[in-house]
Amino acid sequence: MVEANHTEISLALGEAVLEVVKKGQEVSRENLARAMKSKAERESDDERLLDYWRACHILAA
């Protein structure tokens, strides 16, 4: 279970990196957090939403 969470969190962070790079923005904590917030707002799966929250928490640390 823990390994699955790490995988999902890594995927969420990776998706955020891709989104930021596609937009030509600097890969920074702020831009990654904005990208994840944007994806989370469109997410209907509660588990996936929780993964975005966890990834944002990691960025804030």
Short mmCIF file of N, CA, C and O in Angstrom, two decimals:
data_model
loop_
_atom_site.label_atom_id
_atom_site.label_comp_id
_atom_site.label_asym_id
_atom_site.label_seq_id
_atom_site.Cartn_x
_atom_site.Cartn_y
_atom_site.Cartn_z
N MET A 1 0.83 -1.20 0.00
CA MET A 1 0.00 0.00 0.00
C MET A 1 0.86 1.25 0.00
O MET A 1 0.61 2.16 -0.77
N VAL A 2 1.88 1.30 0.85
CA VAL A 2 2.75 2.47 0.93
C VAL A 2 3.49 2.67 -0.38
O VAL A 2 3.59 3.78 -0.90
N GLU A 3 3.98 1.58 -0.96
CA GLU A 3 4.70 1.67 -2.24
C GLU A 3 3.78 2.17 -3.35
O GLU A 3 4.18 2.98 -4.18
N ALA A 4 2.54 1.73 -3.34
CA ALA A 4 1.57 2.20 -4.33
C ALA A 4 1.34 3.70 -4.18
O ALA A 4 1.25 4.42 -5.17
N ASN A 5 1.25 4.18 -2.94
CA ASN A 5 1.09 5.62 -2.70
C ASN A 5 2.29 6.39 -3.22
O ASN A 5 2.13 7.45 -3.82
N HIS A 6 3.49 5.88 -2.98
CA HIS A 6 4.70 6.55 -3.47
C HIS A 6 4.69 6.62 -4.99
O HIS A 6 5.06 7.65 -5.56
N THR A 7 4.25 5.55 -5.62
CA THR A 7 4.19 5.52 -7.08
C THR A 7 3.20 6.55 -7.58
O THR A 7 3.49 7.31 -8.51
N GLU A 8 2.03 6.62 -6.98
CA GLU A 8 1.00 7.58 -7.41
C GLU A 8 1.44 9.02 -7.17
O GLU A 8 1.19 9.89 -7.99
N ILE A 9 2.10 9.26 -6.05
CA ILE A 9 2.60 10.60 -5.75
C ILE A 9 3.69 10.98 -6.76
O ILE A 9 3.71 12.10 -7.27
N SER A 10 4.56 10.04 -7.09
CA SER A 10 5.59 10.29 -8.09
C SER A 10 4.97 10.60 -9.44
O SER A 10 5.43 11.50 -10.16
N LEU A 11 3.93 9.87 -9.80
CA LEU A 11 3.24 10.12 -11.06
C LEU A 11 2.61 11.52 -11.07
O LEU A 11 2.68 12.23 -12.08
N ALA A 12 2.01 11.91 -9.96
CA ALA A 12 1.40 13.24 -9.86
C ALA A 12 2.45 14.32 -10.03
O ALA A 12 2.24 15.31 -10.75
N LEU A 13 3.60 14.15 -9.39
CA LEU A 13 4.68 15.13 -9.53
C LEU A 13 5.22 15.16 -10.96
O LEU A 13 5.47 16.22 -11.52
N GLY A 14 5.36 13.98 -11.56
CA GLY A 14 5.84 13.89 -12.93
C GLY A 14 4.89 14.57 -13.91
O GLY A 14 5.32 15.28 -14.83
N GLU A 15 3.59 14.37 -13.72
CA GLU A 15 2.59 15.02 -14.57
C GLU A 15 2.67 16.54 -14.42
O GLU A 15 2.55 17.27 -15.41
N ALA A 16 2.90 17.00 -13.22
CA ALA A 16 3.01 18.44 -12.99
C ALA A 16 4.25 18.99 -13.69
O ALA A 16 4.19 20.06 -14.30
N VAL A 17 5.36 18.27 -13.63
CA VAL A 17 6.58 18.70 -14.31
C VAL A 17 6.31 18.82 -15.81
O VAL A 17 6.68 19.81 -16.43
N LEU A 18 5.67 17.80 -16.39
CA LEU A 18 5.37 17.84 -17.82
C LEU A 18 4.50 19.04 -18.18
O LEU A 18 4.74 19.72 -19.19
N GLU A 19 3.49 19.31 -17.37
CA GLU A 19 2.60 20.43 -17.63
C GLU A 19 3.36 21.75 -17.59
O GLU A 19 3.17 22.62 -18.45
N VAL A 20 4.23 21.92 -16.61
CA VAL A 20 5.01 23.15 -16.47
C VAL A 20 5.97 23.31 -17.65
O VAL A 20 6.08 24.39 -18.24
N VAL A 21 6.64 22.23 -18.03
CA VAL A 21 7.59 22.29 -19.14
C VAL A 21 6.88 22.59 -20.45
O VAL A 21 7.36 23.39 -21.26
N LYS A 22 5.72 21.97 -20.67
CA LYS A 22 4.95 22.22 -21.89
C LYS A 22 4.58 23.69 -22.03
O LYS A 22 4.49 24.22 -23.13
N LYS A 23 4.35 24.35 -20.90
CA LYS A 23 3.99 25.77 -20.91
C LYS A 23 5.21 26.67 -20.99
O LYS A 23 5.09 27.89 -21.03
N GLY A 24 6.41 26.08 -20.98
CA GLY A 24 7.64 26.86 -21.07
C GLY A 24 7.97 27.60 -19.79
O GLY A 24 8.73 28.58 -19.81
N GLN A 25 7.43 27.14 -18.68
CA GLN A 25 7.67 27.80 -17.40
C GLN A 25 8.87 27.16 -16.69
O GLN A 25 9.27 26.04 -16.99
N GLU A 26 9.40 27.90 -15.75
CA GLU A 26 10.48 27.37 -14.91
C GLU A 26 9.91 26.27 -14.01
O GLU A 26 8.80 26.40 -13.48
N VAL A 27 10.67 25.20 -13.84
CA VAL A 27 10.24 24.12 -12.95
C VAL A 27 10.61 24.55 -11.53
O VAL A 27 11.76 24.44 -11.11
N SER A 28 9.64 25.08 -10.83
CA SER A 28 9.84 25.53 -9.45
C SER A 28 8.74 24.93 -8.58
O SER A 28 7.74 24.44 -9.10
N ARG A 29 8.93 25.01 -7.30
CA ARG A 29 7.91 24.50 -6.39
C ARG A 29 6.57 25.19 -6.62
O ARG A 29 5.53 24.55 -6.63
N GLU A 30 6.62 26.49 -6.81
CA GLU A 30 5.39 27.25 -6.99
C GLU A 30 4.65 26.83 -8.26
O GLU A 30 3.45 26.62 -8.25
N ASN A 31 5.40 26.72 -9.37
CA ASN A 31 4.77 26.32 -10.63
C ASN A 31 4.26 24.89 -10.58
O ASN A 31 3.20 24.59 -11.13
N LEU A 32 5.00 24.01 -9.92
CA LEU A 32 4.54 22.62 -9.79
C LEU A 32 3.27 22.56 -8.94
O LEU A 32 2.33 21.84 -9.26
N ALA A 33 3.25 23.33 -7.87
CA ALA A 33 2.06 23.35 -7.00
C ALA A 33 0.85 23.89 -7.76
O ALA A 33 -0.25 23.35 -7.65
N ARG A 34 1.06 24.93 -8.57
CA ARG A 34 -0.05 25.47 -9.38
C ARG A 34 -0.56 24.44 -10.38
O ARG A 34 -1.76 24.30 -10.57
N ALA A 35 0.36 23.73 -11.01
CA ALA A 35 -0.03 22.71 -11.99
C ALA A 35 -0.82 21.59 -11.30
O ALA A 35 -1.83 21.12 -11.84
N MET A 36 -0.38 21.18 -10.12
CA MET A 36 -1.11 20.12 -9.40
C MET A 36 -2.46 20.62 -8.92
O MET A 36 -3.44 19.88 -8.95
N LYS A 37 -2.53 21.86 -8.50
CA LYS A 37 -3.81 22.43 -8.07
C LYS A 37 -4.79 22.42 -9.24
O LYS A 37 -5.95 22.04 -9.09
N SER A 38 -4.30 22.80 -10.40
CA SER A 38 -5.14 22.81 -11.60
C SER A 38 -5.64 21.42 -11.93
O SER A 38 -6.82 21.22 -12.24
N LYS A 39 -4.76 20.42 -11.86
CA LYS A 39 -5.15 19.05 -12.15
C LYS A 39 -6.13 18.54 -11.08
O LYS A 39 -7.09 17.85 -11.39
N ALA A 40 -5.89 18.90 -9.83
CA ALA A 40 -6.75 18.45 -8.73
C ALA A 40 -8.16 19.01 -8.88
O ALA A 40 -9.14 18.32 -8.58
N GLU A 41 -8.26 20.24 -9.35
CA GLU A 41 -9.59 20.86 -9.52
C GLU A 41 -10.43 20.13 -10.57
O GLU A 41 -11.65 20.18 -10.53
N ARG A 42 -9.75 19.45 -11.50
CA ARG A 42 -10.47 18.72 -12.55
C ARG A 42 -10.64 17.24 -12.22
O ARG A 42 -11.26 16.50 -12.96
N GLU A 43 -10.07 16.80 -11.10
CA GLU A 43 -10.06 15.38 -10.74
C GLU A 43 -11.34 14.97 -10.04
O GLU A 43 -11.79 15.63 -9.12
N SER A 44 -11.92 13.87 -10.48
CA SER A 44 -13.15 13.38 -9.84
C SER A 44 -12.90 12.17 -8.94
O SER A 44 -13.74 11.82 -8.12
N ASP A 45 -11.73 11.56 -9.06
CA ASP A 45 -11.38 10.39 -8.26
C ASP A 45 -10.78 10.85 -6.92
O ASP A 45 -9.75 11.52 -6.89
N ASP A 46 -11.44 10.51 -5.82
CA ASP A 46 -10.99 10.96 -4.50
C ASP A 46 -9.59 10.47 -4.15
O ASP A 46 -8.81 11.20 -3.54
N GLU A 47 -9.25 9.24 -4.52
CA GLU A 47 -7.92 8.71 -4.21
C GLU A 47 -6.85 9.49 -4.96
O GLU A 47 -5.81 9.83 -4.42
N ARG A 48 -7.11 9.79 -6.22
CA ARG A 48 -6.16 10.54 -7.03
C ARG A 48 -6.04 11.98 -6.50
O ARG A 48 -4.95 12.53 -6.45
N LEU A 49 -7.14 12.54 -6.07
CA LEU A 49 -7.13 13.88 -5.48
C LEU A 49 -6.25 13.89 -4.23
O LEU A 49 -5.47 14.82 -4.01
N LEU A 50 -6.35 12.86 -3.43
CA LEU A 50 -5.52 12.74 -2.24
C LEU A 50 -4.05 12.65 -2.61
O LEU A 50 -3.19 13.22 -1.94
N ASP A 51 -3.73 11.96 -3.71
CA ASP A 51 -2.34 11.89 -4.18
C ASP A 51 -1.81 13.26 -4.56
O ASP A 51 -0.67 13.60 -4.26
N TYR A 52 -2.65 14.08 -5.21
CA TYR A 52 -2.24 15.45 -5.54
C TYR A 52 -1.97 16.24 -4.26
O TYR A 52 -1.01 16.99 -4.18
N TRP A 53 -2.83 16.07 -3.27
CA TRP A 53 -2.64 16.78 -2.00
C TRP A 53 -1.33 16.35 -1.35
O TRP A 53 -0.56 17.20 -0.88
N ARG A 54 -1.05 15.06 -1.35
CA ARG A 54 0.19 14.57 -0.74
C ARG A 54 1.40 15.12 -1.48
O ARG A 54 2.40 15.51 -0.87
N ALA A 55 1.33 15.14 -2.81
CA ALA A 55 2.45 15.67 -3.60
C ALA A 55 2.66 17.16 -3.30
O ALA A 55 3.80 17.61 -3.16
N CYS A 56 1.58 17.91 -3.18
CA CYS A 56 1.70 19.34 -2.83
C CYS A 56 2.31 19.50 -1.45
O CYS A 56 3.13 20.40 -1.23
N HIS A 57 1.94 18.65 -0.53
CA HIS A 57 2.49 18.69 0.82
C HIS A 57 4.01 18.46 0.79
O HIS A 57 4.77 19.12 1.51
N ILE A 58 4.45 17.54 -0.07
CA ILE A 58 5.89 17.27 -0.20
C ILE A 58 6.60 18.51 -0.72
O ILE A 58 7.68 18.87 -0.26
N LEU A 59 5.98 19.20 -1.69
CA LEU A 59 6.59 20.41 -2.25
C LEU A 59 6.69 21.52 -1.22
O LEU A 59 7.62 22.32 -1.24
N ALA A 60 5.74 21.59 -0.32
CA ALA A 60 5.70 22.65 0.69
C ALA A 60 6.70 22.42 1.81
O ALA A 60 7.06 23.36 2.51
N ALA A 61 7.15 21.20 1.95
CA ALA A 61 8.07 20.86 3.06
C ALA A 61 9.47 21.40 2.84
O ALA A 61 9.90 21.75 1.83
#
